[in-house]
PDB file of C-alpha atoms in Angstrom:
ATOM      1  CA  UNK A   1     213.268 -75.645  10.310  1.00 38.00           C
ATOM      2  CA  UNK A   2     211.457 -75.381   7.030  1.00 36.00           C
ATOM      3  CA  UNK A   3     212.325 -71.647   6.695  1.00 38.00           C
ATOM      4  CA  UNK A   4     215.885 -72.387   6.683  1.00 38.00           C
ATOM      5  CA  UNK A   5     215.497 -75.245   4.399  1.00 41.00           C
ATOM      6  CA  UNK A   6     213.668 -72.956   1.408  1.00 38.00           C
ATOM      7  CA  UNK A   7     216.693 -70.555   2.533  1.00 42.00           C
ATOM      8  CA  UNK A   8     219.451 -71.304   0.313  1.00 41.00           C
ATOM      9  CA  UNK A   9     216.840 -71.770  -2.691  1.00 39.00           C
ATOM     10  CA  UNK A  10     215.157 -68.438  -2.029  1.00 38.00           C
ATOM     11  CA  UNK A  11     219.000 -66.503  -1.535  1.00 37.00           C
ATOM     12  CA  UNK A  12     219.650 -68.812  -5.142  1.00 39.00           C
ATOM     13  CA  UNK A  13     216.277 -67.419  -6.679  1.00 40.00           C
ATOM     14  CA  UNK A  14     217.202 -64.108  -5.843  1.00 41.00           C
ATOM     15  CA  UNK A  15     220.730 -64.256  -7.077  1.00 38.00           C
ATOM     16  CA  UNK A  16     219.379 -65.530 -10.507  1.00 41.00           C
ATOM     17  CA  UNK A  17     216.752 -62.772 -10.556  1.00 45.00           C
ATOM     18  CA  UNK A  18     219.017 -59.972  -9.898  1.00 45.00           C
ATOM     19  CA  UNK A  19     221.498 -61.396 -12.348  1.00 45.00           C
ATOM     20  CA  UNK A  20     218.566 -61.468 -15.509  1.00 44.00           C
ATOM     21  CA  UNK A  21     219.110 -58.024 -16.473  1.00 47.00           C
ATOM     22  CA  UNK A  22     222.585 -58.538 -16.965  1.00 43.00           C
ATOM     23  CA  UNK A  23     222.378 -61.523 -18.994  1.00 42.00           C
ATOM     24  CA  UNK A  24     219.266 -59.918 -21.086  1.00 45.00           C
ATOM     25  CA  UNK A  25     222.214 -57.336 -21.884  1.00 50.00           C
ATOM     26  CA  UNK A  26     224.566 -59.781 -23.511  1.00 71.00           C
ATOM     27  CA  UNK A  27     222.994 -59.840 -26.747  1.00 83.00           C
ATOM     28  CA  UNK A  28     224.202 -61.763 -29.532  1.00 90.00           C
ATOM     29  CA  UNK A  29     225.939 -60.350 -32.450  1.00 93.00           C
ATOM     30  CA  UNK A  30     224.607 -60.639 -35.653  1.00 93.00           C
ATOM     31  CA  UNK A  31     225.884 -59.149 -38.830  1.00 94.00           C
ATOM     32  CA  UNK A  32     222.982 -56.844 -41.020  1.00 94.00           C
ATOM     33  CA  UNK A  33     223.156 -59.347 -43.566  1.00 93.00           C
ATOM     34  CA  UNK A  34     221.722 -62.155 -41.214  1.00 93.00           C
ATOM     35  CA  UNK A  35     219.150 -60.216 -39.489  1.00 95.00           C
ATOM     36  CA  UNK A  36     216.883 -61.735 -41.304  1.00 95.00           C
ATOM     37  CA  UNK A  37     217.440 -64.990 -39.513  1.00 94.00           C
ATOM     38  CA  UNK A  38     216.265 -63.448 -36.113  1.00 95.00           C
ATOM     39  CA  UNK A  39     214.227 -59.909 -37.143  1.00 97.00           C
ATOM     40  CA  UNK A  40     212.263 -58.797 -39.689  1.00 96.00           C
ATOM     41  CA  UNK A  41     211.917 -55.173 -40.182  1.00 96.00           C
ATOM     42  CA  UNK A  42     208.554 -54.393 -40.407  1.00 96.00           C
ATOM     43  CA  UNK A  43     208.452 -50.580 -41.353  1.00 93.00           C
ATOM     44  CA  UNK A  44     209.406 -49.564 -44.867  1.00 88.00           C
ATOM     45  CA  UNK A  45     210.139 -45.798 -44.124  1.00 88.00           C
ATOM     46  CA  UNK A  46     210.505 -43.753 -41.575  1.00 89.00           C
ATOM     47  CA  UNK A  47     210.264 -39.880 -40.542  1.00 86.00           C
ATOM     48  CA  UNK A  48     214.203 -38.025 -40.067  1.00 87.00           C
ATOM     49  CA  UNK A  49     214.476 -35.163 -38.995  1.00 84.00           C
ATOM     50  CA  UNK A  50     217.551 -34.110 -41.185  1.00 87.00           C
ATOM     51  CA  UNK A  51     219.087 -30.321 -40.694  1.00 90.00           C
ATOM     52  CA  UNK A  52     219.329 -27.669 -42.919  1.00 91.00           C
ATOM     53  CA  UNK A  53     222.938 -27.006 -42.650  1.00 92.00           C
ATOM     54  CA  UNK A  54     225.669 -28.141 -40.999  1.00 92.00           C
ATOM     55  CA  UNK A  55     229.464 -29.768 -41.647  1.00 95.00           C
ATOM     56  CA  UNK A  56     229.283 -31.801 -44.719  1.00 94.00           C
ATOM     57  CA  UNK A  57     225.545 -32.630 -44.429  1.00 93.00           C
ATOM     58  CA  UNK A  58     225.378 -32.389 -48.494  1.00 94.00           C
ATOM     59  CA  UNK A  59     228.083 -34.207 -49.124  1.00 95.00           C
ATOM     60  CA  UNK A  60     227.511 -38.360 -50.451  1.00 96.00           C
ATOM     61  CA  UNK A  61     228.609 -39.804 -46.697  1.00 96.00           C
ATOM     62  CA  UNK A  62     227.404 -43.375 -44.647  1.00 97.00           C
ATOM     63  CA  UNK A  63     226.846 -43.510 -40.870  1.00 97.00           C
ATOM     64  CA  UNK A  64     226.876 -46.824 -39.188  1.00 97.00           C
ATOM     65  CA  UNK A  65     224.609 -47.387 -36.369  1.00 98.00           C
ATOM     66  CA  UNK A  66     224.736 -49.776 -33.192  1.00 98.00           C
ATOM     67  CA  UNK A  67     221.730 -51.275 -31.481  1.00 98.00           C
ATOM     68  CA  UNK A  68     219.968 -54.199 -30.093  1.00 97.00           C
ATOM     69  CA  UNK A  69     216.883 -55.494 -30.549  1.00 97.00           C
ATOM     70  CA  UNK A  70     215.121 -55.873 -27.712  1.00 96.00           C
ATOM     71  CA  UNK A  71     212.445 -58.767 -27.109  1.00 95.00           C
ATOM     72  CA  UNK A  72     209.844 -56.144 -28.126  1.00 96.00           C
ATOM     73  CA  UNK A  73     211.186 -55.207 -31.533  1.00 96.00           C
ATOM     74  CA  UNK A  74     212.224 -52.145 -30.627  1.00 97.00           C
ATOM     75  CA  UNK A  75     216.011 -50.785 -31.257  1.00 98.00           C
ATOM     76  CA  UNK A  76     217.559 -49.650 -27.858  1.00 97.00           C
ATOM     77  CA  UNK A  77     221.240 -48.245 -27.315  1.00 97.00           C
ATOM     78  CA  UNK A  78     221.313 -46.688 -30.745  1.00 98.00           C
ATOM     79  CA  UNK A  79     224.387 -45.015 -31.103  1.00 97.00           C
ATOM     80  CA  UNK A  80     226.425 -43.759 -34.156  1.00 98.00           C
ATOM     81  CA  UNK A  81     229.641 -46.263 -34.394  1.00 97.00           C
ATOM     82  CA  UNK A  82     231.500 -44.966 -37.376  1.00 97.00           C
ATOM     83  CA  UNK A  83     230.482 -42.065 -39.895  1.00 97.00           C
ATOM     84  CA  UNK A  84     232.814 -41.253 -43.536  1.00 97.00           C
ATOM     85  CA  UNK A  85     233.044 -38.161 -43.959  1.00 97.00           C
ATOM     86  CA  UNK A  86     233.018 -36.709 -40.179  1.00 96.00           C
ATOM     87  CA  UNK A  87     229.149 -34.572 -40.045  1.00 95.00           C
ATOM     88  CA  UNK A  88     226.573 -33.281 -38.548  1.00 96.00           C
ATOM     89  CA  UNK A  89     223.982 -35.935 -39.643  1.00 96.00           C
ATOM     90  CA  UNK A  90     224.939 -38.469 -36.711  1.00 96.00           C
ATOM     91  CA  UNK A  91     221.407 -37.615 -34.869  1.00 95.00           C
ATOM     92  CA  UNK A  92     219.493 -38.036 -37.869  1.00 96.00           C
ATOM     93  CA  UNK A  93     220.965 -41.178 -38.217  1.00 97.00           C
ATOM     94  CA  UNK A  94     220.056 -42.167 -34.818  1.00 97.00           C
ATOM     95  CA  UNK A  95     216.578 -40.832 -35.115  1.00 95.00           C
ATOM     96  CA  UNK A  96     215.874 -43.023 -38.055  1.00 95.00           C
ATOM     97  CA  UNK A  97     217.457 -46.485 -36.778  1.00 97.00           C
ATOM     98  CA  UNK A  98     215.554 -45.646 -32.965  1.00 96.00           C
ATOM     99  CA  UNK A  99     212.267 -45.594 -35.518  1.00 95.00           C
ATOM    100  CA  UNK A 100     212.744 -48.856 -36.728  1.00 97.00           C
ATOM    101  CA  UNK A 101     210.292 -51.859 -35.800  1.00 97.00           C
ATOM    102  CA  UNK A 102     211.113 -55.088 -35.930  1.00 97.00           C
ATOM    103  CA  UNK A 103     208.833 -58.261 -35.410  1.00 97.00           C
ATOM    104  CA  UNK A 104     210.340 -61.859 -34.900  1.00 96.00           C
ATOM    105  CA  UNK A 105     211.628 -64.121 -37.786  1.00 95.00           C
ATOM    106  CA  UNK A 106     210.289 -67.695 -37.842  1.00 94.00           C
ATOM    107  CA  UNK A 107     213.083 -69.371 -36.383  1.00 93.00           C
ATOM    108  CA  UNK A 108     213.275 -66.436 -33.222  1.00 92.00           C
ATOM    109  CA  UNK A 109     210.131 -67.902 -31.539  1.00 90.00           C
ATOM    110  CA  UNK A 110     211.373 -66.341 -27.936  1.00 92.00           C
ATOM    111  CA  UNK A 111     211.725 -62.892 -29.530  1.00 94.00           C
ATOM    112  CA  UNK A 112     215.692 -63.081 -28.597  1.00 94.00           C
ATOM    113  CA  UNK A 113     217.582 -59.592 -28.623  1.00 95.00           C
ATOM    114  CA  UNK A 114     220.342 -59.152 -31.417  1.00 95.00           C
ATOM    115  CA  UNK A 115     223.029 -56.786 -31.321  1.00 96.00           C
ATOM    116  CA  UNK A 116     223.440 -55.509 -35.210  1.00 96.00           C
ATOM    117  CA  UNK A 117     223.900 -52.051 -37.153  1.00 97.00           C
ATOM    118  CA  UNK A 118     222.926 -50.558 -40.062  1.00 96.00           C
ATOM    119  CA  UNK A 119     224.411 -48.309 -42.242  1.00 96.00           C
ATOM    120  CA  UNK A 120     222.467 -44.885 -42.999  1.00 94.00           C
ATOM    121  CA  UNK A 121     223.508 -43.742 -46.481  1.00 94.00           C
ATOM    122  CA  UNK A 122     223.373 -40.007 -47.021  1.00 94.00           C
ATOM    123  CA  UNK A 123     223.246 -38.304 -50.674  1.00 94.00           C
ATOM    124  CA  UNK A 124     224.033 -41.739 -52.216  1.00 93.00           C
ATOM    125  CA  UNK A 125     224.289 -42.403 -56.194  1.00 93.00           C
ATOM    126  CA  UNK A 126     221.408 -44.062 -57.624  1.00 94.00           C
ATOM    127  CA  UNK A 127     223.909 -46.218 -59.202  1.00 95.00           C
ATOM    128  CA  UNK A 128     224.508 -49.519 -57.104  1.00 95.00           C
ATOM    129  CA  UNK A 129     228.142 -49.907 -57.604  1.00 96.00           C
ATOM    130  CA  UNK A 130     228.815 -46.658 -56.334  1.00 96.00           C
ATOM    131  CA  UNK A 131     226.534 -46.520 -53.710  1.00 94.00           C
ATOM    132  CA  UNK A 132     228.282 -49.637 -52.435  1.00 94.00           C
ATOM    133  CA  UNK A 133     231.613 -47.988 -52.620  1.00 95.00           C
ATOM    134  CA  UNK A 134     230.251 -45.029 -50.849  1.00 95.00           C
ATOM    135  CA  UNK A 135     228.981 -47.715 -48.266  1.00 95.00           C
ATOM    136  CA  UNK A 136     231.813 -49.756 -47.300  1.00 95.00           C
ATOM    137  CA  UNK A 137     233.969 -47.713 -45.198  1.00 96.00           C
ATOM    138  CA  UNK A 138     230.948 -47.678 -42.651  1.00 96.00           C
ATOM    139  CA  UNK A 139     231.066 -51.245 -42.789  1.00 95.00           C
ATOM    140  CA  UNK A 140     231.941 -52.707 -38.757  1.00 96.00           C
ATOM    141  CA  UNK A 141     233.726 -55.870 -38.146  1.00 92.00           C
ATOM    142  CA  UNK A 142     233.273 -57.931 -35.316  1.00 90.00           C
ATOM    143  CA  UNK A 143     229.716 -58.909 -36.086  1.00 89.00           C
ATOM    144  CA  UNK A 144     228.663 -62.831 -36.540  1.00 76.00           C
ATOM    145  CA  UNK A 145     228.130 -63.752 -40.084  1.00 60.00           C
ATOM    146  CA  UNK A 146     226.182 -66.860 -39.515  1.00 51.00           C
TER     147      UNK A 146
END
């Protein structure tokens, strides 16, 4: 009798258990501009691996980059989202977001994943007008401003 009344709360824990990974997944979006709210990043550079030649790989070009942040500060499903003009630097783009490290803001206590991107700037200006202009096309909509 006791067996089958811990049943339905066992078949309920289970259910929940096998349904964490999914809802782990479902990351909130955040734009790059309010990262800050949720992650800090705590590296200031990081080692590319860019390639000698290739398609337009000298050219002034930005590569936006998807990923989440997961609970350990480290960027997972990092994948190139948008790049202006169309190159061969999309992996070293990838290689330096996947090398970021992130540690939790103040007000992200529980170390919640964010969905974001970043936007790798290749051959930019020094000037900061320009390298905004060269900048914006890789700019992705969809992400949370708040």
């Amino acid at each position: 009798m006791r067996t089958i009344r811990f049943a339905p709360s066992l078949l309920m824990a289970a259910l929940l258990a096998a349904g964490m990974p999914a809802m782990a997944q479902q990351a909130q979006k955040v734009a790059p501009e309010q990262l800050s709210n949720q992650w800090i990043l705590l590296n200031r550079d990081v080692s590319v691996d860019v390639p000698n030649s290739g398609v337009n790989i000298y050219k002034p070009s930005c590569i936006a980059v998807t990923y989440t942040i997961g609970s350990d500060g480290v960027p997972m499903n990092v994948q190139v989202a948008k790049m202006v003009p169309k190159s061969d630097l999309g992996k070293a783009a990838v290689s330096a977001v996947s090398n970021f490290r992130y540690g939790p803001s103040l007000t992200n206590k529980n170390h919640m994943p964010v969905a974001t991107y970043y936007v790798v700037p290749f051959n930019s200006p020094d000037d900061p007008a320009q390298r905004a202009q060269l900048m914006a096309p890789c700019k992705l909509s969809g992400y949370s401003q708040t």
